[in-house]
Short mmCIF file of C-alpha atoms and ligand atoms in Angstrom, two decimals:
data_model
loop_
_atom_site.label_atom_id
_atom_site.label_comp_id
_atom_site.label_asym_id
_atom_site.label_seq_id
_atom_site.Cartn_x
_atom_site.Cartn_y
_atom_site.Cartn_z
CA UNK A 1 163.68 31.87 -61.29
CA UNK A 2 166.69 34.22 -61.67
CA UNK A 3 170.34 34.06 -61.86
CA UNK A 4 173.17 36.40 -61.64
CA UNK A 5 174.53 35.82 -65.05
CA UNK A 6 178.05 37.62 -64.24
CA UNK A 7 179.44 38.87 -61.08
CA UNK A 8 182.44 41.07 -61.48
CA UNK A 9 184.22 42.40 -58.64
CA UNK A 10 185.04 45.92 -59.14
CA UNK A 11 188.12 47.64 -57.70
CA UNK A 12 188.02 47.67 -54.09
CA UNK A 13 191.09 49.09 -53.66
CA UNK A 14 189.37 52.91 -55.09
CA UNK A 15 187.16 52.48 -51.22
CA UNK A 16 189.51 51.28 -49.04
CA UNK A 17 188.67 54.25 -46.88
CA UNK A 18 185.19 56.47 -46.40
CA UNK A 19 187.07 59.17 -46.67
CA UNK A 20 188.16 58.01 -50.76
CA UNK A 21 184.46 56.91 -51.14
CA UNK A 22 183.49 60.37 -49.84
CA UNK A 23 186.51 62.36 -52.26
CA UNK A 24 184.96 60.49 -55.66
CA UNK A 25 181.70 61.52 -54.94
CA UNK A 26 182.79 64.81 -54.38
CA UNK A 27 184.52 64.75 -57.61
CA UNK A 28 181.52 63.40 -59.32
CA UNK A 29 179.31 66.09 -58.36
CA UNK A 30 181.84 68.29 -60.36
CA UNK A 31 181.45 66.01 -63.32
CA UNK A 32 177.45 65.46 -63.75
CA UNK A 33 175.11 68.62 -64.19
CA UNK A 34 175.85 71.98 -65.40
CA UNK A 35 174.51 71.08 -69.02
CA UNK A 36 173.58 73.59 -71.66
CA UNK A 37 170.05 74.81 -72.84
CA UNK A 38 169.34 75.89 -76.31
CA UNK A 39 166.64 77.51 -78.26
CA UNK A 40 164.52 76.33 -80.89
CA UNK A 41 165.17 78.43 -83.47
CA UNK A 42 163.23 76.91 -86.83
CA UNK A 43 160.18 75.87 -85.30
CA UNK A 44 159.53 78.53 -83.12
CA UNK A 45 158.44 82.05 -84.37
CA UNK A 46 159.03 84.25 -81.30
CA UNK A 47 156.30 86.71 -83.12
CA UNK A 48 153.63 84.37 -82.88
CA UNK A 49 154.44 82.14 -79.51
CA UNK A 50 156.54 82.23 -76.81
CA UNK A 51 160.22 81.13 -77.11
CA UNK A 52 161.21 77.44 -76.34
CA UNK A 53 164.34 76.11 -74.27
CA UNK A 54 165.51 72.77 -73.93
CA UNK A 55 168.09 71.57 -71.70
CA UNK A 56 170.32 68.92 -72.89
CA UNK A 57 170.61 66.32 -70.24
CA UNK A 58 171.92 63.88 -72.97
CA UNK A 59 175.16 65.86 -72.43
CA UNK A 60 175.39 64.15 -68.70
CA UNK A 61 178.26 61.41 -68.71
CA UNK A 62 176.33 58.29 -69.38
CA UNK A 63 174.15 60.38 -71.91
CA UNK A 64 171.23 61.06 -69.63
CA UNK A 65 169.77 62.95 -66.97
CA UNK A 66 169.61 59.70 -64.65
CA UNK A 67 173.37 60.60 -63.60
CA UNK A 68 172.19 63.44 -61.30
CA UNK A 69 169.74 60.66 -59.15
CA UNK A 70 172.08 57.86 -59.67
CA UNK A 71 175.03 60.00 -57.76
CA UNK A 72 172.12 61.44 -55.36
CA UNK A 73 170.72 58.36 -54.24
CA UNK A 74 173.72 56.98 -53.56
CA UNK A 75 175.53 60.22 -51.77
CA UNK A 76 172.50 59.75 -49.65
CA UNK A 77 173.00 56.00 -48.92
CA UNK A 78 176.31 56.57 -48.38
CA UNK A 79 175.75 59.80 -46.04
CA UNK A 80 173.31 57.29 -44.07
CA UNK A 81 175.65 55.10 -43.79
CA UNK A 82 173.83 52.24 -45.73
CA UNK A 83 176.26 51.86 -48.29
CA UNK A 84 179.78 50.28 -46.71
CA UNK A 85 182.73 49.66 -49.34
CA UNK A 86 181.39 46.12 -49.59
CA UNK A 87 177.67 46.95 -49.69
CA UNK A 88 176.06 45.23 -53.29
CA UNK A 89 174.00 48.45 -54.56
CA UNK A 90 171.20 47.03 -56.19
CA UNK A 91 168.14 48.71 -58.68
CA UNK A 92 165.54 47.79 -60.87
CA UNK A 93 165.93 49.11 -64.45
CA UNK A 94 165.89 48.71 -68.09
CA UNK A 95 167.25 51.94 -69.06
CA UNK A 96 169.20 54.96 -68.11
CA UNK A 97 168.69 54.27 -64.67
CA UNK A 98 170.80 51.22 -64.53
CA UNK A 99 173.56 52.50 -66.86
CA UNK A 100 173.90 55.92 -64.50
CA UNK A 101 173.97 53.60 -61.23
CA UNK A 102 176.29 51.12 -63.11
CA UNK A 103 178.98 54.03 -63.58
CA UNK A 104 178.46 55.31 -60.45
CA UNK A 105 179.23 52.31 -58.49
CA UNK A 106 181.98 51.71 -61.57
CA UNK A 107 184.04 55.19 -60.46
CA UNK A 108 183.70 54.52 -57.00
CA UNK A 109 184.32 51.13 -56.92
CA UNK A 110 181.04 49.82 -55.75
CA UNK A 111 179.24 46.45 -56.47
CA UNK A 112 176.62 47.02 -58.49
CA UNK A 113 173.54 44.64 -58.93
CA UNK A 114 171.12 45.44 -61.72
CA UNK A 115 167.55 43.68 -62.15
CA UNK A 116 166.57 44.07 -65.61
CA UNK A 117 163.46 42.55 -67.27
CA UNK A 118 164.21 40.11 -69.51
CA UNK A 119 163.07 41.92 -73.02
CA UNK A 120 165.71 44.70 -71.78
CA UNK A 121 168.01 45.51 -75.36
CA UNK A 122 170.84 43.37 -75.97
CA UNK A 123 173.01 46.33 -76.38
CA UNK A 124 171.84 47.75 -72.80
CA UNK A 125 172.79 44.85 -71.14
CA UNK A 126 176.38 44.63 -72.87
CA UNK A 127 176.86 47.81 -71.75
CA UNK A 128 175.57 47.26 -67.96
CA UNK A 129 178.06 44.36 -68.28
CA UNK A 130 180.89 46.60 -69.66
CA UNK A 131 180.56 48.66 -66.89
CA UNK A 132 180.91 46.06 -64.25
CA UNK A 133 177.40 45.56 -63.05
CA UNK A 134 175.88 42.05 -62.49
CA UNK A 135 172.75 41.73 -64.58
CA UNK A 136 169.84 39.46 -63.14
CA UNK A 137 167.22 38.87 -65.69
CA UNK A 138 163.80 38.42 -64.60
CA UNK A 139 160.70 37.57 -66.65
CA UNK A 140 158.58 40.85 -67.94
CA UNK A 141 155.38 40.41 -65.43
CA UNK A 142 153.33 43.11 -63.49
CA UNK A 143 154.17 45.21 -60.49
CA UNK A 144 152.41 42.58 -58.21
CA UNK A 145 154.19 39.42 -59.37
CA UNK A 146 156.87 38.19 -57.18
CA UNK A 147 159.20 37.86 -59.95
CA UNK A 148 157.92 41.57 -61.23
CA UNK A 149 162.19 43.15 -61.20
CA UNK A 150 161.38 45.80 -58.50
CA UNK A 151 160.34 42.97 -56.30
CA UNK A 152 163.29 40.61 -57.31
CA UNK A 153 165.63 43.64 -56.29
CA UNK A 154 163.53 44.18 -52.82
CA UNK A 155 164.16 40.46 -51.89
CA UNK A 156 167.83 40.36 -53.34
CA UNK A 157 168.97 42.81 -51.71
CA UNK A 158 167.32 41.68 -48.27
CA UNK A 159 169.12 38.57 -49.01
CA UNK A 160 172.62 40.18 -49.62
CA UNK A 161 172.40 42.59 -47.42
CA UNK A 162 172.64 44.84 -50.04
CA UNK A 163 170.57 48.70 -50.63
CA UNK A 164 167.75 48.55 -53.12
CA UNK A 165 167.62 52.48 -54.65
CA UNK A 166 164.49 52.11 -56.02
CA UNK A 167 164.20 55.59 -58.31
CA UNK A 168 160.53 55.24 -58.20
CA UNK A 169 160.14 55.73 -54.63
CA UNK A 170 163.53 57.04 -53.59
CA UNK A 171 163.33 61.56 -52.58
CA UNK A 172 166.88 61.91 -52.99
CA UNK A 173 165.62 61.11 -57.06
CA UNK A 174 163.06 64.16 -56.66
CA UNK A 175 166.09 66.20 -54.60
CA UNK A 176 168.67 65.96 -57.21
CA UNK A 177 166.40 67.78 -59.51
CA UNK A 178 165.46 70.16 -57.04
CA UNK A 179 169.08 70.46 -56.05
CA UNK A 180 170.64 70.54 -59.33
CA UNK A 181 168.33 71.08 -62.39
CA UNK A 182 166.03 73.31 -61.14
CA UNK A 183 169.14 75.81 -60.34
CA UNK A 184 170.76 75.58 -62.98
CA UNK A 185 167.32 75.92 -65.33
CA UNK A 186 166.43 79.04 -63.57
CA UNK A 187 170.23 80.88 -63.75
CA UNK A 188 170.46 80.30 -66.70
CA UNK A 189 167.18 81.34 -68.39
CA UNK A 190 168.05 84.29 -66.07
CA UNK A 191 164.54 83.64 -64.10
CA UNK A 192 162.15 84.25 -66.83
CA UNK A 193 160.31 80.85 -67.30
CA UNK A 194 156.72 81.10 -67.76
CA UNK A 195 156.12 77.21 -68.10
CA UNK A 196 158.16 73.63 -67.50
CA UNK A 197 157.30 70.65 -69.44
CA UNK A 198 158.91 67.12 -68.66
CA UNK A 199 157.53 63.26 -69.06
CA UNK A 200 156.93 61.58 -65.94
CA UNK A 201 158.97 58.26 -65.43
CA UNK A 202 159.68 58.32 -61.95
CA UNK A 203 158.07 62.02 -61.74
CA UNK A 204 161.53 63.33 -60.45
CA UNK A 205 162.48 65.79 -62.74
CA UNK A 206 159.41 67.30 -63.14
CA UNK A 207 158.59 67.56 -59.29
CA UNK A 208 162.19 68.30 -58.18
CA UNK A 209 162.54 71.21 -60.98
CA UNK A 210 158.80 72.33 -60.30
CA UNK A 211 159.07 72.78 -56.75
CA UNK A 212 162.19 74.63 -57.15
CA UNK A 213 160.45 77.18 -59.87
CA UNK A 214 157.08 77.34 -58.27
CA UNK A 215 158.96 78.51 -54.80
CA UNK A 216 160.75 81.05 -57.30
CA UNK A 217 157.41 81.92 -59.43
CA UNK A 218 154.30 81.50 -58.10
CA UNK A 219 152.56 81.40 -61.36
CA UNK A 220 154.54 78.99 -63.34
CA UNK A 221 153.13 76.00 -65.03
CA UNK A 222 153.93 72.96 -64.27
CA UNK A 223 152.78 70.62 -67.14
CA UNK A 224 153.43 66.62 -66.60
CA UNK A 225 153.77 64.46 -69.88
CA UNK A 226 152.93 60.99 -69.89
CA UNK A 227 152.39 58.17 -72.51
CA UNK A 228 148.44 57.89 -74.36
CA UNK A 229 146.88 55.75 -72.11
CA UNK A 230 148.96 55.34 -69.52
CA UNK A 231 148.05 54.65 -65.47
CA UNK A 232 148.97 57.96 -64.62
CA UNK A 233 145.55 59.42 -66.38
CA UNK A 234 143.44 55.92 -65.37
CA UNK A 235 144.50 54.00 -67.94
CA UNK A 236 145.79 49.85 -67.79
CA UNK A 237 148.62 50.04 -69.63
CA UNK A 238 150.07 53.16 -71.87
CA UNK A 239 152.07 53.10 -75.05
CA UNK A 240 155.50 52.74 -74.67
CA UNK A 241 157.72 55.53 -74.74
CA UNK A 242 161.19 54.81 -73.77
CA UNK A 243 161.84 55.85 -69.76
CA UNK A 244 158.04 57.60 -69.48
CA UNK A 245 155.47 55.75 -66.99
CA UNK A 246 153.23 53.18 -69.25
CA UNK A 247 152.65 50.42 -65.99
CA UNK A 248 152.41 52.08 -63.27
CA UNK A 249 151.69 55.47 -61.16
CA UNK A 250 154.87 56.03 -59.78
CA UNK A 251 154.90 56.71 -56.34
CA UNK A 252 156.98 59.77 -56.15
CA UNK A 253 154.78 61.70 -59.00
CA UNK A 254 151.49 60.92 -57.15
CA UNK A 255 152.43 61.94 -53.78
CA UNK A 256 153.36 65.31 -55.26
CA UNK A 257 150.67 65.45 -58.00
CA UNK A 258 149.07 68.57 -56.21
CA UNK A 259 151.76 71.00 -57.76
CA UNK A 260 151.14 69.92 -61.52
CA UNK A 261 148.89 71.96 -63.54
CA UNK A 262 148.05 69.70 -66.32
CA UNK A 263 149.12 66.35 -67.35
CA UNK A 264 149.30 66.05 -70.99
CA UNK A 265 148.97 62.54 -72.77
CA UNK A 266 150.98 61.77 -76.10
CA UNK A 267 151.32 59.09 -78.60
CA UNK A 268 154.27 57.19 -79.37
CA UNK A 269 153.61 58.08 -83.17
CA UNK A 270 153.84 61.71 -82.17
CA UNK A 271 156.68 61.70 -79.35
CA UNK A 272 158.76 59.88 -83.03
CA UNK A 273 157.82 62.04 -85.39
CA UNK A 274 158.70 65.05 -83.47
CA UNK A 275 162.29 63.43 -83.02
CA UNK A 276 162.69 63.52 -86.51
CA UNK A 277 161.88 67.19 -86.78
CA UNK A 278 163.99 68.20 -84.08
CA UNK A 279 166.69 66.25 -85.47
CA UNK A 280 166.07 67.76 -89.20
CA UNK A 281 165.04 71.13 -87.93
CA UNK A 282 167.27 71.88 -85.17
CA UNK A 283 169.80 69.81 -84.79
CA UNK A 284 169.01 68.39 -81.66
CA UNK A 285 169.63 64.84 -81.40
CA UNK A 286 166.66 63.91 -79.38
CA UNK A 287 165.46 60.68 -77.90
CA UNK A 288 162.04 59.70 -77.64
CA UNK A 289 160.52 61.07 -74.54
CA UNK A 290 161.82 64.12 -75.74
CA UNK A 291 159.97 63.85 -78.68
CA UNK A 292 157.21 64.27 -75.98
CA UNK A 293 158.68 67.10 -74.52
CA UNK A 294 159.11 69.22 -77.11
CA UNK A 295 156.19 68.53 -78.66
CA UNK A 296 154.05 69.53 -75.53
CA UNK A 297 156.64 72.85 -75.34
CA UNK A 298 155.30 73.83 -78.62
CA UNK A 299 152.02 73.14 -78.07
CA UNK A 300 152.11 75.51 -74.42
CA UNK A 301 154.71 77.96 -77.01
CA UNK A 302 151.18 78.79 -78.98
CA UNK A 303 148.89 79.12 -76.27
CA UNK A 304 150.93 81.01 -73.67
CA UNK A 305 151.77 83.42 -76.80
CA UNK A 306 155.11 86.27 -77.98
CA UNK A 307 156.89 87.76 -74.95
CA UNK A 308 156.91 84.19 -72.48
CA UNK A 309 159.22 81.48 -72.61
CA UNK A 310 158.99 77.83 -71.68
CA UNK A 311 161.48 75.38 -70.83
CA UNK A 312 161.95 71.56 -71.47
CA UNK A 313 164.32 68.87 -71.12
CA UNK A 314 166.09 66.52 -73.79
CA UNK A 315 166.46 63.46 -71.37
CA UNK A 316 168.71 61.48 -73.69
CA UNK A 317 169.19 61.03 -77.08
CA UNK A 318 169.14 59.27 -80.10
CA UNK A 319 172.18 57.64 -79.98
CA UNK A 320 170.77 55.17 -77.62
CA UNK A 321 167.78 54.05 -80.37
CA UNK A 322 169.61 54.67 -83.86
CA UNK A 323 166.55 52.10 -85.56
CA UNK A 324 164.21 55.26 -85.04
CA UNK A 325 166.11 57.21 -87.54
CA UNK A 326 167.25 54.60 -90.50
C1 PLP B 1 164.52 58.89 -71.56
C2 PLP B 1 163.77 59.31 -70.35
N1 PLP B 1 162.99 60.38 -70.44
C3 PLP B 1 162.26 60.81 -69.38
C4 PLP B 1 162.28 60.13 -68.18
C5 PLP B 1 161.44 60.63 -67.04
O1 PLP B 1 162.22 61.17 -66.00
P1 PLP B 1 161.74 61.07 -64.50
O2 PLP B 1 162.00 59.64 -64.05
O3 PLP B 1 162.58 62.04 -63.76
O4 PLP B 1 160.30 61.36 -64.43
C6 PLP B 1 163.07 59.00 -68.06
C7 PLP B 1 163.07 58.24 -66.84
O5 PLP B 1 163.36 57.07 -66.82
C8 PLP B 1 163.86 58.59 -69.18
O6 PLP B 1 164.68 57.52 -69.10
#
């Protein structure tokens, strides 16, 4: 069974009108996005390959590029007028996802409701408590279980007449990206990008940011990362690397899959040791998956060859898994 281990109410006085609700996400928008992108300097040799970028999403608010979906998903719930100023906002998630919604709901003074598995970090869930959320815990079993946490959050918010987000599934996820990312990737590499490599968790990033590059350039890649072994390339269950898809083929990914060029698998063991590079190297403090990232950017550097540039993302960062570099 589950319980709601706290349930803070969160200042209803900042939505005591639609139109406030509608100001703060207006604000928001102003706050989340326009992050920079920087070049690899040491471990590329513009000479030999082409020339890396990485954009660093770790620079969002909460510290990762979740903030853009968690304010999408719920502009659009609000805009559909599913989310009232009492509405519970509810999601399943044991990472970034829950910490962008929590702050969401925190600034506009939503209830927030997250289902996290129960092996979820001690220091996530303090923070998920910090920031107002209710945390129910649910034991760590597979998609089809009713107690599986995306299934918990289905029913709970049935029961509470409350709106499940559900990343996985949810298009406003894949239209922040497309929105947002994608934009701001192509302005600012002044619309030269050859190839875009991302991990799939949800597949939003790379599908929202593909479709926006592929409408702008035909011929760019489009290369999806996911973990070795994962059930995104027919495997049972992948290796775990933090926020990428190891149980499951998310929904969003597969009903776009026909724009991907190649999906690339990679080893925890490789996604870490490339951290520690990129920290030594470059000075980029990057989390695991983008371990992943840039490691498959260097890769596509080397084949694509001098004179073409690929892009990447640093979804979060370090900070949030400081045992990886004691
Ligand atoms: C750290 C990290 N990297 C990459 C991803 C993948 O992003 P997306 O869900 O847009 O595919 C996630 C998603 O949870 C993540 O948390």
């Amino acid at each position: 069974m589950y319980s709601i281990n706290e349930v803070t109410t969160v200042g209803d006085e900042l939505v005591s009108s639609r139109g406030t609700l509608y100001e703060r996400l207006r604000e928001l928008s102003n706050i989340i996005g326009n992050t920079p992108v920087i070049e690899l300097r040491k471990l590329v040799d513009p000479s030999k390959m082409a020339r890396v970028y990485v954009k660093l999403e770790y620079l969002n608010p909460t510290g990762s590029h979740k903030d853009r979906i968690a304010l999408y998903m719920i502009k659009d719930a609000v805009e559909r007028g599913l989310i009232k100023e009492n509405t519970p906002v509810i999601e399943a998630s044991s990472g970034n996802t829950g910490i962008s919604i929590a702050w969401v709901c925190k600034v506009l003074g939503l209830r927030c409701i997250i289902v996290v598995p129960e092996n979820t970090a001690e220091s996530k869930k303090a923070l998920l408590r910090a920031l107002g959320a209710e945390l129910v815990e649910t034991p760590n079993v597979p998609q089809d279980h009713p107690q599986n946490c995306r299934n918990v959050a289905r029913k709970l918010a049935e029961e509470l007449g409350g709106v499940f987000l559900d990343q996985y599934s949810n298009v406003a996820n894949m239209r922040a990206h497309y929105e947002t990312t994608g934009p701001e990737l192509w302005k600012q590499l002044g619309g030269r990008v050859d190839a875009f490599v991302m991990g799939v968790g949800t597949g939003g990033t790379i599908i929202g940011v593909g479709k926006y590059l592929r409408e702008r350039k035909g011929d760019v890649l489009l290369v999806a990362i996911v973990p070795k072994g994962s059930p995104v390339v027919g495997g049972r269950l992948g290796e775990h690397i933090e926020g990428l898809a190891e149980s499951l083929v998310p929904p969003l990914f597969n009903n776009n899959r026909h724009i991907i060029d190649r999906v690339i698998e990679v080893s925890q063991e490789v996604a870490i040791d490339t951290i520690r590079k990129v920290i030594r190297e470059e000075g980029i403090l990057a989390g695991p998956s983008t371990g992943a990232n840039i490691y498959v950017a260097l890769e596509i550097a080397k084949e694509l060859g001098p004179g073409k540039i690929v892009a990447t993302v640093a979804a979060d960062s370090v900070w949030r898994y400081p045992e990886l570099i004691k």
